Short mmCIF file of C-alpha atoms in Angstrom, two decimals:
data_model
loop_
_atom_site.label_atom_id
_atom_site.label_comp_id
_atom_site.label_asym_id
_atom_site.label_seq_id
_atom_site.Cartn_x
_atom_site.Cartn_y
_atom_site.Cartn_z
CA MET A 235 120.42 101.98 85.35
CA VAL A 236 117.19 103.87 84.89
CA LEU A 237 118.91 107.12 85.84
CA MET A 238 121.63 106.61 83.53
CA ALA A 239 119.22 105.61 80.62
CA ALA A 240 117.32 108.81 81.38
CA ARG A 241 120.40 110.82 80.93
CA LEU A 242 121.42 109.04 77.58
CA LEU A 243 117.87 109.21 76.17
CA ALA A 244 117.71 113.00 77.00
CA GLN A 245 120.82 113.55 75.05
CA ARG A 246 119.18 111.66 72.10
CA LYS A 247 115.67 112.97 72.48
CA ASP A 248 115.47 114.19 68.85
CA ARG A 249 115.54 110.53 67.72
CA LEU A 250 112.61 109.67 69.80
CA ALA A 251 109.20 109.97 68.28
CA GLY A 252 107.35 110.16 71.56
CA GLN A 253 107.81 110.80 75.29
CA VAL A 254 109.68 108.48 77.93
CA LYS A 255 108.62 108.41 81.60
CA PHE A 256 110.98 106.99 84.07
CA MET A 257 109.49 105.20 87.12
CA PHE A 258 111.60 104.97 90.18
CA GLN A 259 109.76 102.40 92.05
CA PRO A 260 110.10 102.42 95.82
CA ALA A 261 109.44 99.49 98.21
CA GLU A 262 109.55 96.54 95.70
CA GLU A 263 110.04 93.97 98.41
CA GLY A 264 107.04 95.09 100.39
CA PRO A 265 104.50 96.69 100.61
CA GLY A 266 105.15 97.31 96.90
CA GLY A 267 105.49 100.65 95.59
CA ALA A 268 103.99 100.10 92.02
CA GLY A 269 100.47 100.12 93.33
CA PRO A 270 100.47 103.58 95.07
CA MET A 271 102.40 105.05 92.07
CA ILE A 272 99.66 103.76 89.74
CA GLU A 273 96.90 105.08 92.07
CA GLU A 274 98.62 108.53 92.07
CA GLY A 275 98.58 108.60 88.21
CA VAL A 276 102.13 107.39 87.08
CA LEU A 277 100.60 105.83 84.02
CA GLU A 278 98.68 108.98 83.09
CA ALA A 279 99.60 112.66 82.04
CA PRO A 280 101.04 111.52 79.62
CA HIS A 281 99.26 108.24 79.05
CA VAL A 282 101.80 105.27 79.05
CA ASP A 283 101.45 103.00 76.12
CA ALA A 284 104.08 100.43 77.02
CA ALA A 285 106.47 99.67 79.94
CA LEU A 286 109.91 98.04 80.52
CA ALA A 287 111.48 96.92 83.78
CA ILE A 288 114.81 95.50 84.49
CA HIS A 289 116.30 93.36 87.44
CA VAL A 290 119.89 92.28 88.01
CA TRP A 291 120.01 88.48 88.30
CA ASN A 292 122.75 86.55 89.81
CA ASP A 293 121.48 83.21 88.37
CA LEU A 294 122.69 84.43 84.98
CA PRO A 295 126.44 85.26 84.14
CA LEU A 296 127.47 88.71 83.31
CA GLY A 297 126.86 89.57 79.62
CA THR A 298 123.69 87.61 79.29
CA ILE A 299 119.92 88.79 79.27
CA GLY A 300 117.04 86.69 80.38
CA VAL A 301 113.78 87.34 78.59
CA ARG A 302 110.62 85.45 78.03
CA PRO A 303 107.00 86.24 76.71
CA GLY A 304 104.08 85.44 78.99
CA PRO A 305 104.43 84.92 82.73
CA ILE A 306 107.93 85.41 84.13
CA MET A 307 107.28 85.72 87.72
CA ALA A 308 104.61 84.29 89.98
CA SER A 309 101.85 85.75 91.98
CA ALA A 310 102.52 86.17 95.58
CA GLY A 311 100.19 85.87 98.63
CA GLU A 312 100.58 85.75 102.37
CA LEU A 313 99.15 82.76 104.44
CA TYR A 314 98.16 83.64 108.20
CA PHE A 315 96.88 80.77 110.40
CA THR A 316 96.05 80.85 114.11
CA ILE A 317 95.54 77.38 115.62
CA ILE A 318 93.39 77.58 118.77
CA GLY A 319 93.67 74.95 121.35
CA LYS A 320 93.40 74.68 125.08
CA GLY A 321 96.50 75.29 127.10
CA GLY A 322 97.60 72.91 129.75
CA HIS A 323 100.74 71.35 131.42
CA GLY A 324 103.01 69.34 129.32
CA ALA A 325 102.86 66.52 131.87
CA ALA A 326 99.13 66.19 131.39
CA PRO A 327 98.47 66.56 127.54
CA HIS A 328 95.24 64.71 127.93
CA GLN A 329 93.75 67.70 129.71
CA ALA A 330 94.62 69.91 126.91
CA VAL A 331 93.97 70.38 123.20
CA ASP A 332 97.51 70.81 121.89
CA PRO A 333 97.75 73.49 119.17
CA VAL A 334 101.51 72.70 118.54
CA VAL A 335 100.65 69.08 117.51
CA THR A 336 97.67 70.30 115.51
CA ALA A 337 99.92 72.91 113.77
CA ALA A 338 102.61 70.31 112.93
CA GLN A 339 99.77 68.06 111.38
CA LEU A 340 98.58 70.98 109.47
CA ILE A 341 101.91 71.97 108.13
CA LEU A 342 102.43 68.36 106.90
CA ALA A 343 98.98 68.08 105.33
CA LEU A 344 99.35 71.45 103.40
CA GLN A 345 102.20 69.79 101.56
CA THR A 346 99.59 67.62 99.89
CA VAL A 347 97.62 70.34 98.35
CA VAL A 348 100.16 71.12 95.59
CA SER A 349 101.48 67.55 95.27
CA ARG A 350 98.12 65.70 95.22
CA GLN A 351 95.43 68.39 94.28
CA VAL A 352 97.08 70.43 91.61
CA ASP A 353 97.72 69.40 87.96
CA PRO A 354 101.43 68.68 87.80
CA ILE A 355 101.77 70.48 84.62
CA LYS A 356 100.85 73.60 86.39
CA SER A 357 103.13 75.20 89.11
CA ALA A 358 102.39 76.25 92.64
CA VAL A 359 104.23 76.64 95.98
CA ILE A 360 102.97 76.56 99.49
CA THR A 361 105.67 77.30 102.01
CA ILE A 362 105.04 77.69 105.66
CA ALA A 363 108.14 79.67 106.84
CA SER A 364 107.20 80.81 110.41
CA ILE A 365 105.73 79.23 113.50
CA HIS A 366 105.28 80.75 116.84
CA ALA A 367 104.10 78.94 119.89
CA GLY A 368 104.60 79.15 123.68
CA LYS A 369 107.57 80.34 125.69
CA VAL A 370 107.83 77.69 128.40
CA PHE A 371 109.34 74.33 127.98
CA ASN A 372 106.59 72.50 130.00
CA ILE A 373 103.48 74.36 129.00
CA ILE A 374 101.21 73.67 126.21
CA PRO A 375 100.09 77.10 124.81
CA ASN A 376 96.57 78.11 123.84
CA GLU A 377 97.55 79.16 120.30
CA VAL A 378 100.05 78.65 117.62
CA GLU A 379 100.60 81.10 114.73
CA LEU A 380 101.83 80.08 111.25
CA LEU A 381 102.97 82.31 108.45
CA GLY A 382 103.58 81.35 104.93
CA THR A 383 103.36 82.01 101.20
CA LEU A 384 101.45 80.99 98.17
CA ARG A 385 102.89 81.29 94.76
CA SER A 386 101.42 80.40 91.37
CA PHE A 387 101.12 81.83 87.82
CA ASP A 388 97.37 81.29 87.30
CA ALA A 389 94.83 83.58 89.32
CA GLU A 390 92.23 80.70 88.95
CA LEU A 391 94.50 78.17 90.22
CA ARG A 392 95.55 80.41 93.17
CA ASP A 393 91.93 81.01 94.24
CA THR A 394 91.28 77.18 94.13
CA ILE A 395 94.34 76.35 96.18
CA VAL A 396 93.23 78.92 98.74
CA GLU A 397 89.88 77.06 99.14
CA GLN A 398 91.72 73.83 99.34
CA ILE A 399 94.02 75.19 102.13
CA GLU A 400 91.07 76.27 104.12
CA ARG A 401 89.35 72.80 103.74
CA VAL A 402 92.57 71.17 104.95
CA ALA A 403 92.83 73.50 107.86
CA ARG A 404 89.16 72.88 108.80
CA GLY A 405 89.54 69.20 108.56
CA VAL A 406 92.84 68.93 110.57
CA THR A 407 91.82 71.14 113.44
CA GLU A 408 88.31 69.37 113.60
CA ALA A 409 90.13 66.15 113.80
CA MET A 410 92.25 67.42 116.76
CA GLY A 411 89.59 69.07 118.59
CA ALA A 412 91.04 72.62 117.86
CA SER A 413 89.77 75.48 115.89
CA TYR A 414 91.43 77.96 113.61
CA ARG A 415 91.61 81.43 111.91
CA PHE A 416 92.96 81.74 108.38
CA GLU A 417 93.55 84.56 106.06
CA HIS A 418 95.14 84.81 102.61
CA ARG A 419 96.47 88.25 101.55
CA SER A 420 97.12 88.71 98.03
CA LEU A 421 100.28 90.85 97.27
CA TYR A 422 101.09 90.76 93.60
CA PRO A 423 99.60 89.05 90.51
CA ALA A 424 101.80 87.09 88.11
CA THR A 425 104.21 89.21 86.00
CA VAL A 426 103.11 88.60 82.59
CA ASN A 427 105.18 89.87 79.58
CA ASP A 428 103.49 90.90 76.43
CA ALA A 429 104.82 88.88 73.48
CA ALA A 430 105.60 91.81 71.23
CA MET A 431 107.46 93.72 73.84
CA ALA A 432 109.48 90.79 74.85
CA ALA A 433 110.42 90.30 71.14
CA LEU A 434 111.47 93.93 71.15
CA VAL A 435 113.70 93.54 74.07
CA LYS A 436 115.13 90.40 72.60
CA GLU A 437 116.17 92.30 69.57
CA ALA A 438 117.65 95.28 71.42
CA ALA A 439 119.47 92.98 73.84
CA ALA A 440 120.95 91.10 70.80
CA THR A 441 122.61 94.31 69.76
CA VAL A 442 124.27 94.71 73.11
CA VAL A 443 125.36 91.19 74.05
CA GLY A 444 124.90 89.33 70.81
CA PRO A 445 121.96 86.98 69.94
CA GLU A 446 123.55 83.85 71.55
CA ARG A 447 123.65 85.49 74.84
CA VAL A 448 119.91 86.39 74.98
CA ILE A 449 118.44 83.55 76.82
CA HIS A 450 114.74 82.45 76.85
CA HIS A 451 114.56 82.51 80.67
CA ASP A 452 112.76 80.05 82.78
CA GLN A 453 109.82 81.11 84.95
CA SER A 454 110.68 82.02 88.49
CA MET A 455 108.42 81.60 91.55
CA GLY A 456 109.67 84.96 92.85
CA ALA A 457 107.18 87.81 92.63
CA GLU A 458 107.43 91.44 91.52
CA ASP A 459 105.15 94.39 91.91
CA MET A 460 105.87 95.35 88.37
CA SER A 461 103.09 92.99 87.70
CA LEU A 462 100.61 95.72 88.61
CA VAL A 463 102.06 97.83 85.73
CA LEU A 464 101.83 94.98 83.26
CA GLU A 465 98.18 94.54 84.20
CA GLN A 466 97.55 97.99 82.78
CA VAL A 467 99.88 98.31 79.85
CA PRO A 468 101.72 95.91 77.59
CA GLY A 469 105.39 95.61 78.61
CA CYS A 470 108.28 93.51 79.39
CA TYR A 471 110.20 92.63 82.62
CA PHE A 472 113.51 91.31 81.93
CA LEU A 473 116.69 90.14 83.67
CA ILE A 474 120.37 91.26 83.48
CA GLY A 475 122.96 88.59 84.10
CA SER A 476 125.16 89.96 87.11
CA SER A 477 127.18 87.04 88.39
CA ASN A 478 130.93 86.62 87.89
CA VAL A 479 132.63 83.17 88.73
CA ASP A 480 136.11 84.52 88.36
CA ARG A 481 135.47 87.34 90.78
CA GLY A 482 133.51 85.10 93.24
CA LEU A 483 130.31 87.08 92.77
CA THR A 484 127.95 84.16 92.51
CA ASN A 485 125.87 84.24 95.81
CA PRO A 486 122.17 84.37 95.33
CA HIS A 487 119.81 87.30 96.10
CA HIS A 488 118.33 87.74 99.50
CA GLY A 489 121.21 86.41 101.43
CA PRO A 490 123.90 88.03 103.58
CA LEU A 491 126.67 87.27 101.02
CA PHE A 492 124.99 88.72 98.09
CA ASP A 493 127.05 90.81 95.62
CA PHE A 494 127.13 91.14 91.88
CA ASP A 495 129.37 92.47 89.14
CA GLU A 496 128.57 96.26 88.69
CA ASP A 497 129.50 95.93 85.00
CA ALA A 498 126.01 94.51 84.62
CA LEU A 499 124.57 97.98 85.30
CA VAL A 500 126.35 99.16 82.08
CA VAL A 501 124.86 96.44 80.00
CA GLY A 502 121.39 96.81 81.59
CA THR A 503 121.54 100.60 80.75
CA GLU A 504 122.34 100.03 77.20
CA VAL A 505 119.63 97.46 76.63
CA ILE A 506 117.13 99.78 78.12
CA VAL A 507 118.31 102.52 75.77
CA ARG A 508 118.29 100.58 72.72
CA ALA A 509 114.75 98.98 73.60
CA VAL A 510 113.38 102.39 73.92
CA GLU A 511 114.78 103.69 70.80
CA ARG A 512 113.48 100.68 68.91
CA TYR A 513 109.96 101.22 70.33
CA LEU A 514 109.65 104.92 69.70
CA GLY A 515 111.39 104.54 66.36
CA GLN A 516 108.46 102.53 65.20
CA GLY A 517 106.19 105.41 65.82
#
């Protein structure tokens, strides 16, 4: 979409009261290419005044556009735990400090951080998605490793939750006679759209698909390293509907059956072009 938009805008450059820079962002899923590109000067020479980003979205049908001002994607962080016990034989658990049981207690206890310690009006997610312990059926291991993710829309809330996670980990492991190591690695901040830029995208999208098909989209707990760009300049990250029930193209992202209607690429390209023309036409 970006490449085709570049071609079309180059053909119409006499209409543009300014310059357009096209950012081909690598490694969006990790480690995140936007950060290194910013460090290497992508927002300078010439200085960037505003930014647009686009993502195909199978939660929306073909021919619709999802936009919202303010936070649209959550911040993302990685959680790393090592639960340290004392190994032993499974037939004599009283002679060991079982890190597997301790880890199980911790996983369950962490579910209370959001449900009982976070304002229900606010949004956050803690998910433990990986557990590694031992290799033998009858031997209690010395350690267990847990990996997870933390998502929220509010940096202050995120920091508070990290403190709460550590407090829970400390309490559970002390109660079980174990110890722990914990690290939170912040990946991306929340993706926050500028209100004026979101309004501009809505206007441009309405000329492509009609105003009734421009949707005020819900927030997503997914994360996006475009957020790093939007911390530096006002902009809008928006979503292009790409599912098609009639063609069976409805499977979600990040799954082995994911596919999308490629006609969405045409729609997305046209929205980009018209949004850029509107923005630079104001100047």
